[in-house]
mmCIF file with all atom_site columns, C-alpha atoms in Angstrom:
data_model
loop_
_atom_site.group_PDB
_atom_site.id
_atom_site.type_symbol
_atom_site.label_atom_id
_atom_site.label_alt_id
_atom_site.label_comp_id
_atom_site.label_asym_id
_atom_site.label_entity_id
_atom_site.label_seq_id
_atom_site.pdbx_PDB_ins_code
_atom_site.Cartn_x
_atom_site.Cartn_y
_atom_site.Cartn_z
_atom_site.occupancy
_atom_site.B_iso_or_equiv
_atom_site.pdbx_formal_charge
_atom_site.auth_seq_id
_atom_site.auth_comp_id
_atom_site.auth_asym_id
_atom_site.auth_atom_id
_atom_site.pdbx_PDB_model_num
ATOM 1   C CA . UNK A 1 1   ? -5.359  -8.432  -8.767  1.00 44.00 ? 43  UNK A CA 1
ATOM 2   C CA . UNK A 1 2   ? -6.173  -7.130  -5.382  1.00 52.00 ? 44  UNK A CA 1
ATOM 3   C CA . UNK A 1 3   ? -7.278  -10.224 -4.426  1.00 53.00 ? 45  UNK A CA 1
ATOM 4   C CA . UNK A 1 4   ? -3.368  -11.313 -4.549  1.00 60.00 ? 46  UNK A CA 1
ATOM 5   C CA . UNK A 1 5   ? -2.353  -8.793  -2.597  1.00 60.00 ? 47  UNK A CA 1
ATOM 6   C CA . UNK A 1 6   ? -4.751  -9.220  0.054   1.00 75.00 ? 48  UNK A CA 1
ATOM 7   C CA . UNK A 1 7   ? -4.301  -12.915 0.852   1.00 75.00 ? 49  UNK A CA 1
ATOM 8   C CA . UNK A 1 8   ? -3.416  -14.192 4.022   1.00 73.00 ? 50  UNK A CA 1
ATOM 9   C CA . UNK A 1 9   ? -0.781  -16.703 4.507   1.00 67.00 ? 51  UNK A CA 1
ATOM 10  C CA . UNK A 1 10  ? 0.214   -17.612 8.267   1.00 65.00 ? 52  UNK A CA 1
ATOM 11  C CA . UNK A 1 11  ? -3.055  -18.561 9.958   1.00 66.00 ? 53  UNK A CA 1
ATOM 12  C CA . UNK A 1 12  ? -1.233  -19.334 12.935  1.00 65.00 ? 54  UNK A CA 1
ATOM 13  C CA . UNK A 1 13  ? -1.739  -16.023 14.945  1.00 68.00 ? 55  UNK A CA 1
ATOM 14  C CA . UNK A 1 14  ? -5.589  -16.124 14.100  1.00 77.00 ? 56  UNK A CA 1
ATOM 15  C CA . UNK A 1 15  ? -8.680  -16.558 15.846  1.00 85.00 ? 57  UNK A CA 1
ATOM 16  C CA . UNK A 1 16  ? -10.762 -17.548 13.552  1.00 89.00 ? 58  UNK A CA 1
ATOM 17  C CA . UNK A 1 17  ? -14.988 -17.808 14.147  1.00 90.00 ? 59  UNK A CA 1
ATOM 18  C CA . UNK A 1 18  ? -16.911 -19.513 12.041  1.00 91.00 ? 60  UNK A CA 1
ATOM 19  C CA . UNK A 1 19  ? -20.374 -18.792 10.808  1.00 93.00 ? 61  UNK A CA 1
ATOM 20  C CA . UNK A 1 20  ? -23.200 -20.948 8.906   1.00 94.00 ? 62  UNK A CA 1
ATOM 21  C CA . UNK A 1 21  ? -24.743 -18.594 5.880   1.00 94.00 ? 63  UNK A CA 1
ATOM 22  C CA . UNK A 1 22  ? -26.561 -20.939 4.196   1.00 94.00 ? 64  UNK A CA 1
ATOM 23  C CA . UNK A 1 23  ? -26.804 -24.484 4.113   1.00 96.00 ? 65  UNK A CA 1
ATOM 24  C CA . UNK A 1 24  ? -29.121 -26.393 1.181   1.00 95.00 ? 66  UNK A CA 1
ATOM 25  C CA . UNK A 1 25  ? -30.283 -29.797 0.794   1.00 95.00 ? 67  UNK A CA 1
ATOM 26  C CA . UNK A 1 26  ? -29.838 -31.717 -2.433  1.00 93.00 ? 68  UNK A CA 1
ATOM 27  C CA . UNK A 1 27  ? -31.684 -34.143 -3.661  1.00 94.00 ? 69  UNK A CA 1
ATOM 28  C CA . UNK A 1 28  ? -30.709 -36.765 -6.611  1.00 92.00 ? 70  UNK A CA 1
ATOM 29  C CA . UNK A 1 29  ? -33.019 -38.806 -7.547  1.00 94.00 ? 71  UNK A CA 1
ATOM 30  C CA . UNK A 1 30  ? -31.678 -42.849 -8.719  1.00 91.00 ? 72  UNK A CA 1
ATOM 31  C CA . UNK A 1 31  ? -33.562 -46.170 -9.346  1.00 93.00 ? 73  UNK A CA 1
ATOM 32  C CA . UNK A 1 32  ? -33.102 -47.228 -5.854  1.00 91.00 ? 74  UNK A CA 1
ATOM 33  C CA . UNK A 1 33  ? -34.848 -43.683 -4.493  1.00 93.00 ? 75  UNK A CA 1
ATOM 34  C CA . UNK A 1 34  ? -33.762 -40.464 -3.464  1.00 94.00 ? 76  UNK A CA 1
ATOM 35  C CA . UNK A 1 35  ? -30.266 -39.365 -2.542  1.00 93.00 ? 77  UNK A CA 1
ATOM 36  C CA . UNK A 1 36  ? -29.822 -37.097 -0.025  1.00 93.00 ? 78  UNK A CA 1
ATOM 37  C CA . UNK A 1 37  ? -27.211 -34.421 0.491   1.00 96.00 ? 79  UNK A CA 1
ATOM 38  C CA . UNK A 1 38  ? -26.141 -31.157 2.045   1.00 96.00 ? 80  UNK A CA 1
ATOM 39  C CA . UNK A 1 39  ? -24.159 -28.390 0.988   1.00 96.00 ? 81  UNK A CA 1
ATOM 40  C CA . UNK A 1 40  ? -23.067 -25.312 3.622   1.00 96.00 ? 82  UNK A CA 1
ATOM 41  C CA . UNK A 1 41  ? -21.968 -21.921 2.924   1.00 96.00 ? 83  UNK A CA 1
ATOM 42  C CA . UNK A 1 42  ? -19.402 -21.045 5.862   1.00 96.00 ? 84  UNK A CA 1
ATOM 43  C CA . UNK A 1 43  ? -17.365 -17.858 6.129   1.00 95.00 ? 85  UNK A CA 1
ATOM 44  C CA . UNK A 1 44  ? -14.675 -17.455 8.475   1.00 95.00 ? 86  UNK A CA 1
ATOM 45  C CA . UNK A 1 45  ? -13.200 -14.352 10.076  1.00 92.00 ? 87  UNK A CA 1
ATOM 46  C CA . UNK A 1 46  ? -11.154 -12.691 13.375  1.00 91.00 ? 88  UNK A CA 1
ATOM 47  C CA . UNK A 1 47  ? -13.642 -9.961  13.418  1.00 89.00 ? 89  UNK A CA 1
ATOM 48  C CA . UNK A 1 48  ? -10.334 -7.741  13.154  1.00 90.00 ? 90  UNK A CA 1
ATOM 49  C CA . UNK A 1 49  ? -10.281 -7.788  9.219   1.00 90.00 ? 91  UNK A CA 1
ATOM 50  C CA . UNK A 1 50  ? -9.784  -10.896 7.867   1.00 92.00 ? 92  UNK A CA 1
ATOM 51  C CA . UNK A 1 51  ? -12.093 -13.068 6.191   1.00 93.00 ? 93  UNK A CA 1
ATOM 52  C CA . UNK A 1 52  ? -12.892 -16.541 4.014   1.00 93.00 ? 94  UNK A CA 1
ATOM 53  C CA . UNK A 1 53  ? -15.611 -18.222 2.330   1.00 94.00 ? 95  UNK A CA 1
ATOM 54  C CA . UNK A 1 54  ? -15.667 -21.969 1.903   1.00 96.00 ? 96  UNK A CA 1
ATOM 55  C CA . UNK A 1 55  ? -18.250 -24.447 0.415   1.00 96.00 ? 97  UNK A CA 1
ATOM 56  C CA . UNK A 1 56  ? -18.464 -28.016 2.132   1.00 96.00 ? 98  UNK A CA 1
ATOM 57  C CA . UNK A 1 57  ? -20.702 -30.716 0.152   1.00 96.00 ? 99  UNK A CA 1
ATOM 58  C CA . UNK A 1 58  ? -21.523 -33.900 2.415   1.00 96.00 ? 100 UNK A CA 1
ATOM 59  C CA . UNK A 1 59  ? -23.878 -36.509 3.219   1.00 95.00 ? 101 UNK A CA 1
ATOM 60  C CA . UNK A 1 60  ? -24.221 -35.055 6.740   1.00 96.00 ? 102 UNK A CA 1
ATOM 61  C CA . UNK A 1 61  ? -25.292 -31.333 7.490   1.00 95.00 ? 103 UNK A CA 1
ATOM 62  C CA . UNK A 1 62  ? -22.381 -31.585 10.421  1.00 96.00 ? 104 UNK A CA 1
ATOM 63  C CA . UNK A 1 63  ? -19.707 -33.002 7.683   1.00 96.00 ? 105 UNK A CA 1
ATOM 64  C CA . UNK A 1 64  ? -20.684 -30.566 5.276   1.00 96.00 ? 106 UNK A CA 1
ATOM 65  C CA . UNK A 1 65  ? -20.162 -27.794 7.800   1.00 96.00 ? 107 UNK A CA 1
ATOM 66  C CA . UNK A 1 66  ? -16.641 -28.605 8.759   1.00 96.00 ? 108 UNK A CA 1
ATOM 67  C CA . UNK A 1 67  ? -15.806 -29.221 5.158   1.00 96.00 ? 109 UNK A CA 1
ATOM 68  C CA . UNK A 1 68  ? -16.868 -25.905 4.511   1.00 96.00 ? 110 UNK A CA 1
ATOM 69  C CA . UNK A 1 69  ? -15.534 -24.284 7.707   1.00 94.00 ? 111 UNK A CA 1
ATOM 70  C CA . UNK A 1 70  ? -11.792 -26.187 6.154   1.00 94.00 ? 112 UNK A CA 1
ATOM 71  C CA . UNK A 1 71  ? -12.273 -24.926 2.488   1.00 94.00 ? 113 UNK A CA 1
ATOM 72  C CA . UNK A 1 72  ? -12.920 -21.638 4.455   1.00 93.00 ? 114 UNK A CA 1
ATOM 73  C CA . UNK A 1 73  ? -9.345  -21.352 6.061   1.00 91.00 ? 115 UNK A CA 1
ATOM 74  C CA . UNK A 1 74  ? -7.802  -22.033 3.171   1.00 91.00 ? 116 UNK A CA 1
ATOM 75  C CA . UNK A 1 75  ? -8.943  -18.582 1.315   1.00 89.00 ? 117 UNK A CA 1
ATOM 76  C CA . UNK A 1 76  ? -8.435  -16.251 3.622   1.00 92.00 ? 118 UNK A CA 1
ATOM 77  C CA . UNK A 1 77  ? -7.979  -12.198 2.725   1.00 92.00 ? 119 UNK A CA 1
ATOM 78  C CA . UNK A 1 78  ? -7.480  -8.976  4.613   1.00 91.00 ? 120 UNK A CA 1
ATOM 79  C CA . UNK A 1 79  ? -9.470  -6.486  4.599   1.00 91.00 ? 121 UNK A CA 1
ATOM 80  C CA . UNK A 1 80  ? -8.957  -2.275  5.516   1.00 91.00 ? 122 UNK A CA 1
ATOM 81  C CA . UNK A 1 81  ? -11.015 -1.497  8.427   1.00 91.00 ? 123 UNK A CA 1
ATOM 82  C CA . UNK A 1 82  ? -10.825 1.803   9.553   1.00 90.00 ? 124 UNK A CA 1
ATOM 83  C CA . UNK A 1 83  ? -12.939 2.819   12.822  1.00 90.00 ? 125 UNK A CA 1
ATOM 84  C CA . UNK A 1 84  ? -15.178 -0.078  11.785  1.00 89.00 ? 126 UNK A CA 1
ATOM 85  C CA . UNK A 1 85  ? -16.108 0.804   8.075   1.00 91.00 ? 127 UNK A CA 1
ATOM 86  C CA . UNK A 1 86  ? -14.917 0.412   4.847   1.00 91.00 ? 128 UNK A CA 1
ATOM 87  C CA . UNK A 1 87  ? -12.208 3.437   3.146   1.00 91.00 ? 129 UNK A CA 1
ATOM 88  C CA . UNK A 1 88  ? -14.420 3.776   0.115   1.00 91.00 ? 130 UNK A CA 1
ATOM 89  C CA . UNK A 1 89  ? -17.655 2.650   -1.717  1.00 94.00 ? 131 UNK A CA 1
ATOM 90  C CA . UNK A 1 90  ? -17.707 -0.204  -3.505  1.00 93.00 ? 132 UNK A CA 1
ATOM 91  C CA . UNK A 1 91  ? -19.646 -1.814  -6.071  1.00 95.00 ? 133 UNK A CA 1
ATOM 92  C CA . UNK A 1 92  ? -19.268 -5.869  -7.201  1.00 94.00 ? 134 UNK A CA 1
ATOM 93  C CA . UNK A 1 93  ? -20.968 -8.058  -9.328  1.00 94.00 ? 135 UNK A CA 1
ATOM 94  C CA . UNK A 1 94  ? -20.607 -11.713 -9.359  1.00 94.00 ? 136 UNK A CA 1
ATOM 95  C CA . UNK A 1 95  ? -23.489 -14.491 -11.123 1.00 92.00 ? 137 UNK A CA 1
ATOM 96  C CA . UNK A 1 96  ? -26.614 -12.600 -11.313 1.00 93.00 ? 138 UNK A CA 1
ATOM 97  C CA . UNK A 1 97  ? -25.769 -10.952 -7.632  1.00 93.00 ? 139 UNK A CA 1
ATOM 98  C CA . UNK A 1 98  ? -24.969 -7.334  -7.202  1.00 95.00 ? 140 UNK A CA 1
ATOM 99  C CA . UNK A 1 99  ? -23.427 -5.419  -4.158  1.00 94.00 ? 141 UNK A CA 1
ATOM 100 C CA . UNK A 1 100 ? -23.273 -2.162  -3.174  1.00 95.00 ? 142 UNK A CA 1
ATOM 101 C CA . UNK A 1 101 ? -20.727 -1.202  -0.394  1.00 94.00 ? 143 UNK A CA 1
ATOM 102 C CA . UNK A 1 102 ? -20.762 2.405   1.315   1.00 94.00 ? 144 UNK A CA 1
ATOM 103 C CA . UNK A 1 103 ? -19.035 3.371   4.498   1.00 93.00 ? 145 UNK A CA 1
ATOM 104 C CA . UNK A 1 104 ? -21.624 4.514   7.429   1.00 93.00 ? 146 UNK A CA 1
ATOM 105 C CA . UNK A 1 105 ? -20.267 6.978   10.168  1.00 92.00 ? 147 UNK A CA 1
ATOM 106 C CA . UNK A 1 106 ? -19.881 5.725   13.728  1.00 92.00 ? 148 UNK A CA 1
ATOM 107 C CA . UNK A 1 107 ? -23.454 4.375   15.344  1.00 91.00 ? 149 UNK A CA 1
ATOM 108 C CA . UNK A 1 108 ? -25.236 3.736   11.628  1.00 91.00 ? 150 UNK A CA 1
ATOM 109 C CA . UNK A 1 109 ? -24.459 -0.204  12.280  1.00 90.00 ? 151 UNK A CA 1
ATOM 110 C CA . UNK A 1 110 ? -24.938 -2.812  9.569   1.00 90.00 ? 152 UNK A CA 1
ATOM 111 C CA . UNK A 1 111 ? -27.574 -1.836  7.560   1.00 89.00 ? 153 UNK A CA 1
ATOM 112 C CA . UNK A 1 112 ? -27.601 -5.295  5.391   1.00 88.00 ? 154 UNK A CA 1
ATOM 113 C CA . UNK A 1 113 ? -29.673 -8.375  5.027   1.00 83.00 ? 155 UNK A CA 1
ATOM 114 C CA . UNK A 1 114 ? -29.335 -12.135 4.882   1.00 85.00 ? 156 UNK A CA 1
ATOM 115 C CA . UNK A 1 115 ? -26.152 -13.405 3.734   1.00 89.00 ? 157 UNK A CA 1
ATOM 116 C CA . UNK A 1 116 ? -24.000 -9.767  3.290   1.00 92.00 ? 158 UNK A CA 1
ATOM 117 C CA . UNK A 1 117 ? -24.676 -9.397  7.140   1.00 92.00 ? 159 UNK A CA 1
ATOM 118 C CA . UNK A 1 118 ? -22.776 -12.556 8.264   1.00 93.00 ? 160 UNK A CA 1
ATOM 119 C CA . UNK A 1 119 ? -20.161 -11.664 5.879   1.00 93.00 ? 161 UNK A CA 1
ATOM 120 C CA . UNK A 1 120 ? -19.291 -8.046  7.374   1.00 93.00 ? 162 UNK A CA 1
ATOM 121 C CA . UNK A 1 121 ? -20.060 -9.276  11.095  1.00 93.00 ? 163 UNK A CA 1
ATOM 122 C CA . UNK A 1 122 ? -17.441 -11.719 10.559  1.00 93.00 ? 164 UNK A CA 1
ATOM 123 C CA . UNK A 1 123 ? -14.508 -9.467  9.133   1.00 92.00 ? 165 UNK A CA 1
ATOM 124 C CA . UNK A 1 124 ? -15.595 -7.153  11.930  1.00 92.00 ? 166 UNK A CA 1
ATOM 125 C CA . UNK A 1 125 ? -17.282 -4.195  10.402  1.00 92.00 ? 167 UNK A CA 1
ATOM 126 C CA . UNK A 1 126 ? -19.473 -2.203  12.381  1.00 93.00 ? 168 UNK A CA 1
ATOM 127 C CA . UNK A 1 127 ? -20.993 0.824   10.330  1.00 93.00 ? 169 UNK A CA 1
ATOM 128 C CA . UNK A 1 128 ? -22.024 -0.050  6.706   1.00 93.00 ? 170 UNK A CA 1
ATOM 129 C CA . UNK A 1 129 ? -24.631 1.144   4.191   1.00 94.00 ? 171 UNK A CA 1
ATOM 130 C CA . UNK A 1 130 ? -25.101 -1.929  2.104   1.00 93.00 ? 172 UNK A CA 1
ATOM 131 C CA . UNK A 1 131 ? -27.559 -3.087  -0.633  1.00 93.00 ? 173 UNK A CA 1
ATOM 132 C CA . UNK A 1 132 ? -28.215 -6.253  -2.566  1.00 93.00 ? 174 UNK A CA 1
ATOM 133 C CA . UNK A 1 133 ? -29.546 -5.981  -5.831  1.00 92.00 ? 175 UNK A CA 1
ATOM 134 C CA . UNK A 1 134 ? -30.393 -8.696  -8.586  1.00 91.00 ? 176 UNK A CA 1
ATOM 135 C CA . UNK A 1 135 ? -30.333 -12.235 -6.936  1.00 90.00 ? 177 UNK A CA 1
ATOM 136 C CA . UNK A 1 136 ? -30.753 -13.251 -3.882  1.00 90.00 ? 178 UNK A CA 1
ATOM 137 C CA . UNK A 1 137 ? -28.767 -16.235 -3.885  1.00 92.00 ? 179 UNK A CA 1
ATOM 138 C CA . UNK A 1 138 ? -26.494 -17.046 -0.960  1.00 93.00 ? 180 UNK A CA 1
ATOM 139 C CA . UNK A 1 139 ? -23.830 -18.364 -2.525  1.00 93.00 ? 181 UNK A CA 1
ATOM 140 C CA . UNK A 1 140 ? -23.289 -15.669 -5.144  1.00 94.00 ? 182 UNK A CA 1
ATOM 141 C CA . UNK A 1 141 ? -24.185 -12.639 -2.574  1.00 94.00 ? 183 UNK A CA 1
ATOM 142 C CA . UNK A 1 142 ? -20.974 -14.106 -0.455  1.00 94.00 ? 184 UNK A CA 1
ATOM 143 C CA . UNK A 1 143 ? -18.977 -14.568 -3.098  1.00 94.00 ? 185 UNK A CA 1
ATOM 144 C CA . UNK A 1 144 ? -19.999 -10.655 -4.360  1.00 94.00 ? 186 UNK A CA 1
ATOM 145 C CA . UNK A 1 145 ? -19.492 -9.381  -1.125  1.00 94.00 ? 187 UNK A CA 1
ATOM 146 C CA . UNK A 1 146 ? -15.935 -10.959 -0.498  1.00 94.00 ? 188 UNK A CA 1
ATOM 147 C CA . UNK A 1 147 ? -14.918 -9.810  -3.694  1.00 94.00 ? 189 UNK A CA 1
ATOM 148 C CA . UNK A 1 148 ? -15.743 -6.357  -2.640  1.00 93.00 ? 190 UNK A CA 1
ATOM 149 C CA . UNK A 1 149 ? -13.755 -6.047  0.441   1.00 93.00 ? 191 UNK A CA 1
ATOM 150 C CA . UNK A 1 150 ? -10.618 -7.725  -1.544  1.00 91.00 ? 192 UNK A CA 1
ATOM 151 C CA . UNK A 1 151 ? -10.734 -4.771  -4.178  1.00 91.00 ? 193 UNK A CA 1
ATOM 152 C CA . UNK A 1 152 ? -10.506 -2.044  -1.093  1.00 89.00 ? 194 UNK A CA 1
ATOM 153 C CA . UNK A 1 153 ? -7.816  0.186   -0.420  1.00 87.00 ? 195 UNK A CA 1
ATOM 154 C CA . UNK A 1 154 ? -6.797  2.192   2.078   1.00 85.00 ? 196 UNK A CA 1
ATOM 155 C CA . UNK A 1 155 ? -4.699  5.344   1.407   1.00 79.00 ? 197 UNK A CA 1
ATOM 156 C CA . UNK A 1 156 ? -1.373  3.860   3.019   1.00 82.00 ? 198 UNK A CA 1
ATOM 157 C CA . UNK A 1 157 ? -1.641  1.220   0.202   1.00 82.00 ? 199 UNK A CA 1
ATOM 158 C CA . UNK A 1 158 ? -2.302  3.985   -2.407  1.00 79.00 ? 200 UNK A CA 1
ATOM 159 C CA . UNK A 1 159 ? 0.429   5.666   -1.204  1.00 84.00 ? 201 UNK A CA 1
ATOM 160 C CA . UNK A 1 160 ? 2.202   2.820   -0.968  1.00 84.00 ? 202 UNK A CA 1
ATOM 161 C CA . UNK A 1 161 ? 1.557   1.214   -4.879  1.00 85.00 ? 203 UNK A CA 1
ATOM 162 C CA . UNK A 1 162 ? 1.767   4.676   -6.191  1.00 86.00 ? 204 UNK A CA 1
ATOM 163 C CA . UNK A 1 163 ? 5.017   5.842   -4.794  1.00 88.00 ? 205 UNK A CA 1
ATOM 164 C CA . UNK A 1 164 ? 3.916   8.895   -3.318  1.00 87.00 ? 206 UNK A CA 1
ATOM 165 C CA . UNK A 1 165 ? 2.988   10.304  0.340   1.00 84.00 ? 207 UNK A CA 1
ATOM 166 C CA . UNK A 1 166 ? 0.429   10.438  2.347   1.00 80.00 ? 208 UNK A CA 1
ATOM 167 C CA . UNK A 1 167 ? -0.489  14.295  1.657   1.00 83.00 ? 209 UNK A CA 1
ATOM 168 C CA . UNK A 1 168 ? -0.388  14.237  -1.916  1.00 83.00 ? 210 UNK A CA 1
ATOM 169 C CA . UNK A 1 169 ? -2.997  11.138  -1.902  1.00 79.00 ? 211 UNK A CA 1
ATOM 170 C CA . UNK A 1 170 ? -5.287  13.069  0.099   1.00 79.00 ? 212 UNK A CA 1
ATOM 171 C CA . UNK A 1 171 ? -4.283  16.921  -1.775  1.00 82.00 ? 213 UNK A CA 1
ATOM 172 C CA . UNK A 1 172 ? -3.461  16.151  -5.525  1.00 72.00 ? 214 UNK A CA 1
#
């Protein structure tokens, strides 16, 4: 449902980067030999809070990139930064991949690995406590990880979805 909510339409105004996570070479095997392919895991971002995740599947490592840089673009959410960290912890499953999200105070810096780090570099967080339990696998630990910054909220929103102010968020 957040997800909804969060998505970016007008891609005009952005500056988006683009950044390889992963990229994996397929094999299929036929009676004239082996078939080679590629498959890359790109997110995109503006480092200011908004972020995609794309897949691109091509002959070519290059093709396969801008495929996945293209599929990127087109799923594109915001995300609440405040003072470079997340409003609130998070927790998201997705395949056999589980994330944990916590917000760091100013100079902690991204305390992540692998794939989770090029996802919050990109959508331009800079404090995070962050852990990666279950699988490993690139793919789902991107997907997990996007799907935790979609379900954030910041208290405006709250607020906001709630019908209430500010102060009674914050005070009961």
């Amino acid at each position: 449902m957040a997800d909804k909510l969060n998505r970016v339409r007008n891609t005009n105004d952005l500056e988006l980067q683009d950044r390889l996570v992963a990229i994996n070479r397929v094999t299929k095997v036929t009676k004239g030999g082996r078939a080679f392919s590629f498959a890359a895991i790109v997110v995109v971002g503006d480092g200011k809070g908004v972020i995609g995740m794309g897949l691109g599947k091509a002959g070519e490592v290059t093709a396969a990139i801008s495929k996945g840089t293209e599929a990127a673009k087109k799923n594109l959410i915001r995300v609440p930064i405040i003072n470079g960290t997340l409003p609130h912890e998070q927790t998201m499953n997705f395949g056999g991949a589980k994330v944990f999200l916590k917000p760091a105070s100013k100079g902690t810096g991204l305390t992540c690995g692998g794939a989770m780090r090029a996802v919050l570099e990109t959508v331009g967080v800079t404090d995070i406590l962050a852990k990666s339990k279950g699988s490993s696998n690139p793919h789902n630990l991107v997907k997990a990880t996007i799907l935790a910054l979609g379900e954030l909220r910041d208290a405006y929103t709250v607020a906001q979805q709630r019908g209430i102010s500010m102060d009674k968020v914050f005070n009961g």
